[in-house]
Structure formats: structure tokens, C-alpha cells
mmCIF file with all atom_site columns, C-alpha atoms and ligand atoms in Angstrom:
data_model
loop_
_atom_site.group_PDB
_atom_site.id
_atom_site.type_symbol
_atom_site.label_atom_id
_atom_site.label_alt_id
_atom_site.label_comp_id
_atom_site.label_asym_id
_atom_site.label_entity_id
_atom_site.label_seq_id
_atom_site.pdbx_PDB_ins_code
_atom_site.Cartn_x
_atom_site.Cartn_y
_atom_site.Cartn_z
_atom_site.occupancy
_atom_site.B_iso_or_equiv
_atom_site.pdbx_formal_charge
_atom_site.auth_seq_id
_atom_site.auth_comp_id
_atom_site.auth_asym_id
_atom_site.auth_atom_id
_atom_site.pdbx_PDB_model_num
ATOM   1   C CA . MET M 1 1   ? 12.450  2.087   2.799   1.00 98.00 ? 28  MET M CA 1
ATOM   2   C CA . ILE M 1 2   ? 8.687   2.692   2.175   1.00 98.00 ? 29  ILE M CA 1
ATOM   3   C CA . ALA M 1 3   ? 7.420   4.403   -0.983  1.00 98.00 ? 30  ALA M CA 1
ATOM   4   C CA . ILE M 1 4   ? 4.685   6.907   -0.182  1.00 98.00 ? 31  ILE M CA 1
ATOM   5   C CA . ALA M 1 5   ? 2.512   8.762   -2.646  1.00 98.00 ? 32  ALA M CA 1
ATOM   6   C CA . CYS M 1 6   ? -0.819  10.454  -2.797  1.00 98.00 ? 33  CYS M CA 1
ATOM   7   C CA . ASP M 1 7   ? -3.187  12.721  -4.844  1.00 98.00 ? 34  ASP M CA 1
ATOM   8   C CA . HIS M 1 8   ? -4.701  16.060  -3.732  1.00 98.00 ? 35  HIS M CA 1
ATOM   9   C CA . ALA M 1 9   ? -7.458  14.186  -1.808  1.00 98.00 ? 36  ALA M CA 1
ATOM   10  C CA . GLY M 1 10  ? -5.080  11.872  -0.059  1.00 98.00 ? 37  GLY M CA 1
ATOM   11  C CA . ILE M 1 11  ? -2.660  14.560  1.020   1.00 98.00 ? 38  ILE M CA 1
ATOM   12  C CA . ASP M 1 12  ? -4.358  15.352  4.373   1.00 97.00 ? 39  ASP M CA 1
ATOM   13  C CA . LEU M 1 13  ? -3.772  11.868  5.629   1.00 98.00 ? 40  LEU M CA 1
ATOM   14  C CA . LYS M 1 14  ? -0.109  11.682  4.567   1.00 98.00 ? 41  LYS M CA 1
ATOM   15  C CA . PRO M 1 15  ? 1.302   13.240  7.836   1.00 98.00 ? 42  PRO M CA 1
ATOM   16  C CA . SER M 1 16  ? -0.363  10.574  9.932   1.00 98.00 ? 43  SER M CA 1
ATOM   17  C CA . VAL M 1 17  ? 1.256   7.832   7.780   1.00 98.00 ? 44  VAL M CA 1
ATOM   18  C CA . ILE M 1 18  ? 4.691   9.610   8.133   1.00 98.00 ? 45  ILE M CA 1
ATOM   19  C CA . ALA M 1 19  ? 4.083   9.964   11.879  1.00 98.00 ? 46  ALA M CA 1
ATOM   20  C CA . VAL M 1 20  ? 3.754   6.157   12.155  1.00 98.00 ? 47  VAL M CA 1
ATOM   21  C CA . LEU M 1 21  ? 6.858   5.557   9.956   1.00 98.00 ? 48  LEU M CA 1
ATOM   22  C CA . ASP M 1 22  ? 8.846   7.989   12.178  1.00 98.00 ? 49  ASP M CA 1
ATOM   23  C CA . GLU M 1 23  ? 7.472   6.375   15.333  1.00 98.00 ? 50  GLU M CA 1
ATOM   24  C CA . LEU M 1 24  ? 8.664   2.944   14.059  1.00 98.00 ? 51  LEU M CA 1
ATOM   25  C CA . GLY M 1 25  ? 12.030  4.334   12.804  1.00 98.00 ? 52  GLY M CA 1
ATOM   26  C CA . ILE M 1 26  ? 11.215  3.335   9.208   1.00 98.00 ? 53  ILE M CA 1
ATOM   27  C CA . THR M 1 27  ? 12.627  5.396   6.419   1.00 98.00 ? 54  THR M CA 1
ATOM   28  C CA . TYR M 1 28  ? 10.418  6.589   3.450   1.00 98.00 ? 55  TYR M CA 1
ATOM   29  C CA . LYS M 1 29  ? 10.636  8.156   0.059   1.00 98.00 ? 56  LYS M CA 1
ATOM   30  C CA . ASP M 1 30  ? 7.816   10.600  -0.666  1.00 98.00 ? 57  ASP M CA 1
ATOM   31  C CA . PHE M 1 31  ? 6.769   10.642  -4.397  1.00 98.00 ? 58  PHE M CA 1
ATOM   32  C CA . GLY M 1 32  ? 4.338   13.419  -3.952  1.00 96.00 ? 59  GLY M CA 1
ATOM   33  C CA . THR M 1 33  ? 1.976   15.070  -4.550  1.00 98.00 ? 60  THR M CA 1
ATOM   34  C CA . ASN M 1 34  ? 2.661   17.841  -2.088  1.00 97.00 ? 61  ASN M CA 1
ATOM   35  C CA . SER M 1 35  ? -0.276  20.291  -2.577  1.00 97.00 ? 62  SER M CA 1
ATOM   36  C CA . HIS M 1 36  ? -4.001  20.435  -2.823  1.00 97.00 ? 63  HIS M CA 1
ATOM   37  C CA . GLU M 1 37  ? -3.823  21.271  -6.501  1.00 98.00 ? 64  GLU M CA 1
ATOM   38  C CA . SER M 1 38  ? -5.855  18.704  -8.442  1.00 98.00 ? 65  SER M CA 1
ATOM   39  C CA . VAL M 1 39  ? -3.725  15.884  -9.868  1.00 98.00 ? 66  VAL M CA 1
ATOM   40  C CA . ASP M 1 40  ? -4.379  12.412  -11.465 1.00 98.00 ? 67  ASP M CA 1
ATOM   41  C CA . TYR M 1 41  ? -4.095  9.656   -8.859  1.00 98.00 ? 68  TYR M CA 1
ATOM   42  C CA . PRO M 1 42  ? -2.828  6.932   -11.324 1.00 98.00 ? 69  PRO M CA 1
ATOM   43  C CA . VAL M 1 43  ? 0.292   9.019   -11.842 1.00 98.00 ? 70  VAL M CA 1
ATOM   44  C CA . TYR M 1 44  ? 1.213   9.058   -8.176  1.00 98.00 ? 71  TYR M CA 1
ATOM   45  C CA . GLY M 1 45  ? 0.094   5.423   -7.632  1.00 98.00 ? 72  GLY M CA 1
ATOM   46  C CA . ALA M 1 46  ? 2.377   4.347   -10.511 1.00 98.00 ? 73  ALA M CA 1
ATOM   47  C CA . LYS M 1 47  ? 5.358   6.282   -9.111  1.00 98.00 ? 74  LYS M CA 1
ATOM   48  C CA . ALA M 1 48  ? 5.278   4.609   -5.756  1.00 98.00 ? 75  ALA M CA 1
ATOM   49  C CA . ALA M 1 49  ? 4.465   1.206   -7.314  1.00 98.00 ? 76  ALA M CA 1
ATOM   50  C CA . GLN M 1 50  ? 7.296   1.367   -9.714  1.00 98.00 ? 77  GLN M CA 1
ATOM   51  C CA . ALA M 1 51  ? 9.695   2.033   -6.855  1.00 98.00 ? 78  ALA M CA 1
ATOM   52  C CA . VAL M 1 52  ? 8.418   -1.087  -5.120  1.00 98.00 ? 79  VAL M CA 1
ATOM   53  C CA . ALA M 1 53  ? 8.475   -3.149  -8.253  1.00 98.00 ? 80  ALA M CA 1
ATOM   54  C CA . ASP M 1 54  ? 12.070  -1.965  -9.039  1.00 98.00 ? 81  ASP M CA 1
ATOM   55  C CA . GLY M 1 55  ? 13.245  -2.863  -5.523  1.00 98.00 ? 82  GLY M CA 1
ATOM   56  C CA . VAL M 1 56  ? 14.095  0.746   -4.637  1.00 97.00 ? 83  VAL M CA 1
ATOM   57  C CA . CYS M 1 57  ? 11.515  0.527   -1.864  1.00 98.00 ? 84  CYS M CA 1
ATOM   58  C CA . GLU M 1 58  ? 10.481  -2.665  -0.018  1.00 98.00 ? 85  GLU M CA 1
ATOM   59  C CA . ARG M 1 59  ? 6.755   -1.670  0.212   1.00 98.00 ? 86  ARG M CA 1
ATOM   60  C CA . GLY M 1 60  ? 4.584   1.275   -0.494  1.00 98.00 ? 87  GLY M CA 1
ATOM   61  C CA . ILE M 1 61  ? 1.689   3.167   0.938   1.00 99.00 ? 88  ILE M CA 1
ATOM   62  C CA . VAL M 1 62  ? -0.558  5.289   -1.257  1.00 99.00 ? 89  VAL M CA 1
ATOM   63  C CA . LEU M 1 63  ? -3.487  7.596   -0.500  1.00 98.00 ? 90  LEU M CA 1
ATOM   64  C CA . CYS M 1 64  ? -6.368  9.170   -2.305  1.00 98.00 ? 91  CYS M CA 1
ATOM   65  C CA . GLY M 1 65  ? -9.857  10.124  -1.398  1.00 98.00 ? 92  GLY M CA 1
ATOM   66  C CA . THR M 1 66  ? -11.184 6.484   -1.070  1.00 98.00 ? 93  THR M CA 1
ATOM   67  C CA . GLY M 1 67  ? -7.954  4.539   -1.482  1.00 98.00 ? 94  GLY M CA 1
ATOM   68  C CA . VAL M 1 68  ? -9.706  2.790   -4.373  1.00 98.00 ? 95  VAL M CA 1
ATOM   69  C CA . GLY M 1 69  ? -8.407  4.649   -7.508  1.00 98.00 ? 96  GLY M CA 1
ATOM   70  C CA . ILE M 1 70  ? -4.769  4.903   -6.461  1.00 98.00 ? 97  ILE M CA 1
ATOM   71  C CA . GLY M 1 71  ? -4.874  1.348   -5.172  1.00 98.00 ? 98  GLY M CA 1
ATOM   72  C CA . MET M 1 72  ? -6.165  0.094   -8.552  1.00 98.00 ? 99  MET M CA 1
ATOM   73  C CA . ALA M 1 73  ? -3.504  2.033   -10.364 1.00 98.00 ? 100 ALA M CA 1
ATOM   74  C CA . ALA M 1 74  ? -0.683  0.728   -8.065  1.00 98.00 ? 101 ALA M CA 1
ATOM   75  C CA . GLY M 1 75  ? -1.944  -2.783  -8.545  1.00 98.00 ? 102 GLY M CA 1
ATOM   76  C CA . LYS M 1 76  ? -1.620  -2.605  -12.285 1.00 98.00 ? 103 LYS M CA 1
ATOM   77  C CA . VAL M 1 77  ? 2.105   -2.342  -12.047 1.00 98.00 ? 104 VAL M CA 1
ATOM   78  C CA . HIS M 1 78  ? 3.817   -5.681  -12.556 1.00 98.00 ? 105 HIS M CA 1
ATOM   79  C CA . GLY M 1 79  ? 4.896   -7.250  -9.266  1.00 98.00 ? 106 GLY M CA 1
ATOM   80  C CA . ILE M 1 80  ? 2.533   -5.213  -7.102  1.00 98.00 ? 107 ILE M CA 1
ATOM   81  C CA . ARG M 1 81  ? -0.028  -6.739  -4.678  1.00 98.00 ? 108 ARG M CA 1
ATOM   82  C CA . CYS M 1 82  ? -1.907  -3.719  -3.423  1.00 98.00 ? 109 CYS M CA 1
ATOM   83  C CA . VAL M 1 83  ? -4.598  -3.817  -0.853  1.00 98.00 ? 110 VAL M CA 1
ATOM   84  C CA . THR M 1 84  ? -7.144  -0.989  -0.262  1.00 98.00 ? 111 THR M CA 1
ATOM   85  C CA . CYS M 1 85  ? -7.938  -1.280  3.420   1.00 97.00 ? 112 CYS M CA 1
ATOM   86  C CA . SER M 1 86  ? -10.256 0.389   5.860   1.00 98.00 ? 113 SER M CA 1
ATOM   87  C CA . ASP M 1 87  ? -9.880  -2.020  8.933   1.00 98.00 ? 114 ASP M CA 1
ATOM   88  C CA . THR M 1 88  ? -7.001  -3.484  10.939  1.00 98.00 ? 115 THR M CA 1
ATOM   89  C CA . TYR M 1 89  ? -8.055  -7.142  10.471  1.00 98.00 ? 116 TYR M CA 1
ATOM   90  C CA . SER M 1 90  ? -7.870  -6.929  6.703   1.00 98.00 ? 117 SER M CA 1
ATOM   91  C CA . ALA M 1 91  ? -4.549  -5.080  6.867   1.00 98.00 ? 118 ALA M CA 1
ATOM   92  C CA . LYS M 1 92  ? -3.085  -7.850  9.066   1.00 98.00 ? 119 LYS M CA 1
ATOM   93  C CA . MET M 1 93  ? -4.451  -10.590 6.884   1.00 98.00 ? 120 MET M CA 1
ATOM   94  C CA . SER M 1 94  ? -3.250  -8.953  3.636   1.00 98.00 ? 121 SER M CA 1
ATOM   95  C CA . ARG M 1 95  ? 0.296   -9.374  5.001   1.00 98.00 ? 122 ARG M CA 1
ATOM   96  C CA . LEU M 1 96  ? -0.058  -12.752 6.656   1.00 98.00 ? 123 LEU M CA 1
ATOM   97  C CA . HIS M 1 97  ? -1.825  -14.499 3.826   1.00 98.00 ? 124 HIS M CA 1
ATOM   98  C CA . ASN M 1 98  ? -1.380  -12.365 0.681   1.00 98.00 ? 125 ASN M CA 1
ATOM   99  C CA . ASP M 1 99  ? 2.012   -10.755 1.124   1.00 98.00 ? 126 ASP M CA 1
ATOM   100 C CA . ALA M 1 100 ? 0.555   -7.368  0.082   1.00 98.00 ? 127 ALA M CA 1
ATOM   101 C CA . ASN M 1 101 ? 3.478   -5.153  -0.822  1.00 98.00 ? 128 ASN M CA 1
ATOM   102 C CA . MET M 1 102 ? 1.394   -1.991  -1.112  1.00 99.00 ? 129 MET M CA 1
ATOM   103 C CA . LEU M 1 103 ? -1.360  -0.572  1.067   1.00 99.00 ? 130 LEU M CA 1
ATOM   104 C CA . ALA M 1 104 ? -3.911  2.061   -0.171  1.00 99.00 ? 131 ALA M CA 1
ATOM   105 C CA . LEU M 1 105 ? -5.784  4.321   2.237   1.00 98.00 ? 132 LEU M CA 1
ATOM   106 C CA . GLY M 1 106 ? -8.731  6.709   1.721   1.00 98.00 ? 133 GLY M CA 1
ATOM   107 C CA . SER M 1 107 ? -8.422  9.998   3.441   1.00 98.00 ? 134 SER M CA 1
ATOM   108 C CA . ARG M 1 108 ? -12.167 10.660  2.982   1.00 98.00 ? 135 ARG M CA 1
ATOM   109 C CA . VAL M 1 109 ? -12.907 7.300   4.518   1.00 98.00 ? 136 VAL M CA 1
ATOM   110 C CA . LEU M 1 110 ? -10.763 6.970   7.565   1.00 98.00 ? 137 LEU M CA 1
ATOM   111 C CA . GLY M 1 111 ? -10.149 8.902   10.705  1.00 98.00 ? 138 GLY M CA 1
ATOM   112 C CA . THR M 1 112 ? -6.457  9.615   11.496  1.00 98.00 ? 139 THR M CA 1
ATOM   113 C CA . GLU M 1 113 ? -6.215  7.256   14.468  1.00 98.00 ? 140 GLU M CA 1
ATOM   114 C CA . LEU M 1 114 ? -7.750  4.264   12.596  1.00 98.00 ? 141 LEU M CA 1
ATOM   115 C CA . ALA M 1 115 ? -5.526  5.007   9.643   1.00 98.00 ? 142 ALA M CA 1
ATOM   116 C CA . LYS M 1 116 ? -2.470  5.017   11.923  1.00 98.00 ? 143 LYS M CA 1
ATOM   117 C CA . ASP M 1 117 ? -3.517  1.677   13.487  1.00 98.00 ? 144 ASP M CA 1
ATOM   118 C CA . ILE M 1 118 ? -3.961  0.204   10.070  1.00 99.00 ? 145 ILE M CA 1
ATOM   119 C CA . VAL M 1 119 ? -0.505  1.424   8.937   1.00 98.00 ? 146 VAL M CA 1
ATOM   120 C CA . ARG M 1 120 ? 1.150   0.104   12.138  1.00 98.00 ? 147 ARG M CA 1
ATOM   121 C CA . VAL M 1 121 ? -0.352  -3.344  11.801  1.00 98.00 ? 148 VAL M CA 1
ATOM   122 C CA . TRP M 1 122 ? 0.347   -3.587  8.114   1.00 98.00 ? 149 TRP M CA 1
ATOM   123 C CA . LEU M 1 123 ? 3.977   -2.574  8.554   1.00 98.00 ? 150 LEU M CA 1
ATOM   124 C CA . MET M 1 124 ? 4.582   -4.772  11.577  1.00 98.00 ? 151 MET M CA 1
ATOM   125 C CA . THR M 1 125 ? 3.076   -8.027  10.212  1.00 98.00 ? 152 THR M CA 1
ATOM   126 C CA . ALA M 1 126 ? 5.146   -10.481 8.241   1.00 98.00 ? 153 ALA M CA 1
ATOM   127 C CA . PHE M 1 127 ? 4.047   -12.799 5.527   1.00 98.00 ? 154 PHE M CA 1
ATOM   128 C CA . GLU M 1 128 ? 3.282   -16.242 6.832   1.00 95.00 ? 155 GLU M CA 1
ATOM   129 C CA . GLY M 1 129 ? 4.460   -18.193 3.741   1.00 92.00 ? 156 GLY M CA 1
ATOM   130 C CA . GLU M 1 130 ? 3.750   -21.964 3.561   1.00 90.00 ? 157 GLU M CA 1
ATOM   131 C CA . ARG M 1 131 ? 0.523   -22.780 1.941   1.00 93.00 ? 158 ARG M CA 1
ATOM   132 C CA . HIS M 1 132 ? -0.061  -19.079 1.281   1.00 96.00 ? 159 HIS M CA 1
ATOM   133 C CA . ALA M 1 133 ? 3.154   -18.849 -0.704  1.00 97.00 ? 160 ALA M CA 1
ATOM   134 C CA . ARG M 1 134 ? 1.690   -21.239 -3.201  1.00 97.00 ? 161 ARG M CA 1
ATOM   135 C CA . ARG M 1 135 ? -1.507  -19.043 -3.554  1.00 97.00 ? 162 ARG M CA 1
ATOM   136 C CA . VAL M 1 136 ? 0.518   -15.789 -3.849  1.00 97.00 ? 163 VAL M CA 1
ATOM   137 C CA . GLY M 1 137 ? 2.597   -17.582 -6.479  1.00 97.00 ? 164 GLY M CA 1
ATOM   138 C CA . MET M 1 138 ? -0.692  -18.233 -8.376  1.00 97.00 ? 165 MET M CA 1
ATOM   139 C CA . ILE M 1 139 ? -1.529  -14.493 -8.144  1.00 97.00 ? 166 ILE M CA 1
ATOM   140 C CA . ASN M 1 140 ? 1.963   -13.715 -9.484  1.00 97.00 ? 167 ASN M CA 1
ATOM   141 C CA . LYS M 1 141 ? 1.428   -16.073 -12.328 1.00 96.00 ? 168 LYS M CA 1
ATOM   142 C CA . LEU M 1 142 ? -1.732  -14.253 -13.232 1.00 97.00 ? 169 LEU M CA 1
ATOM   143 C CA . ASP M 1 143 ? 0.256   -11.000 -13.003 1.00 96.00 ? 170 ASP M CA 1
ATOM   144 C CA . ARG M 1 144 ? 2.692   -12.325 -15.652 1.00 96.00 ? 171 ARG M CA 1
ATOM   145 C CA . GLY M 1 145 ? -0.162  -13.027 -17.980 1.00 96.00 ? 172 GLY M CA 1
ATOM   146 C CA . GLU M 1 146 ? -0.036  -16.762 -17.469 1.00 98.00 ? 173 GLU M CA 1
ATOM   147 C CA . THR M 1 147 ? -3.052  -19.046 -16.897 1.00 97.00 ? 174 THR M CA 1
ATOM   148 C CA . LEU M 1 148 ? -3.535  -21.255 -13.773 1.00 96.00 ? 175 LEU M CA 1
HETATM 149 C C1 . RB5 R 2 .   ? -10.299 12.738  -6.349  1.00 87.19 ? 18  RB5 R C1 1
HETATM 150 O O1 . RB5 R 2 .   ? -11.456 13.499  -6.343  1.00 87.19 ? 18  RB5 R O1 1
HETATM 151 C C2 . RB5 R 2 .   ? -10.787 11.256  -6.111  1.00 87.19 ? 18  RB5 R C2 1
HETATM 152 O O2 . RB5 R 2 .   ? -11.530 10.790  -7.154  1.00 87.19 ? 18  RB5 R O2 1
HETATM 153 C C3 . RB5 R 2 .   ? -9.549  10.433  -5.821  1.00 87.19 ? 18  RB5 R C3 1
HETATM 154 O O3 . RB5 R 2 .   ? -8.824  10.929  -4.781  1.00 87.19 ? 18  RB5 R O3 1
HETATM 155 C C4 . RB5 R 2 .   ? -9.931  8.980   -5.416  1.00 87.19 ? 18  RB5 R C4 1
HETATM 156 O O4 . RB5 R 2 .   ? -10.758 8.923   -4.325  1.00 87.19 ? 18  RB5 R O4 1
HETATM 157 C C5 . RB5 R 2 .   ? -10.219 8.063   -6.542  1.00 87.19 ? 18  RB5 R C5 1
HETATM 158 O O5 . RB5 R 2 .   ? -10.378 6.838   -6.378  1.00 87.19 ? 18  RB5 R O5 1
#
């Protein structure tokens, strides 16, 4: 199950993300927003991130105008490693090396077909583990407020 959320600026890209999830047969939970009425992106980033952090959803995809603000907000939730991504290579590497558990996209940055390719590759790529697990462990240590 994938958590999805967006603000009013990200909403136009949401159907493209859902189309990829449907195409891949992946279930999702939509945490809103569901209109163009102006809302605060941290609220929606936090909703999806909390669902991932709580284990209700395995991973999450969030959208705002740039992908930057909602990605920053999601990444502040304990246990979240969120990548804001505008290319497929970074999307792939964020899974292989960084075990990113959330993806943030900008609807004012990306065309729909590129966004769909990014979502596809991000969903289909597994974490490589091994030496990267030690480094992700260090990120998680920082997330817990510990020093390296
Ligand atoms: C909303 O206008 C816009 O600031 C928001 O969607 C996002 O791009 C922030 O990072």
C-alpha cells in the first residue's frame, strides 16, 4: 500500500501517479487534498509520511508545485527518507543506495510522462543493501538525534 498526498499545486499530477499504481496493480491510500483550494503542503506531507512511519503504508508519494516543500515536510517525520526527484536516474539510485521510502514530485516542474517514468522506476527498484545499509543506518542514527 502506497500513501499519496498533495497540496493544491500538486493535485494536477496526482491522476498520473494513480495511473501508474493502477497499471502496476499497487494499492494506495489517498490522504488528500482533493481540490484546488489553497492548503498548506506540510499538513499533507505529514499525513502521508505518518502513515509510512507507522507502517500503515510501505512507501509514500507526495506532490506539490515543486516537490520541494512537501518533500521537506515529509522528511521531517521520524523514520522517513524522502527524495524530491525530477529524473529517473536519481529515482532509481534513491531506492538502490538510499532506500528512500518516500518520493516527492513537482507538478510545476515535471511533464506527466516523465513523472510517470519516475514513479515506475522508483516503485520497481529494490534497495541494494550491503554497504549501503550501513550508510542508511547512519542516516537513521541522525534521524534519531544521535551523532555519528
Ligand atoms: C504552493 O504555491 C507552492 O508553494 C507549493 O506547492 C510547493 O511548491 C512548495 O514547495
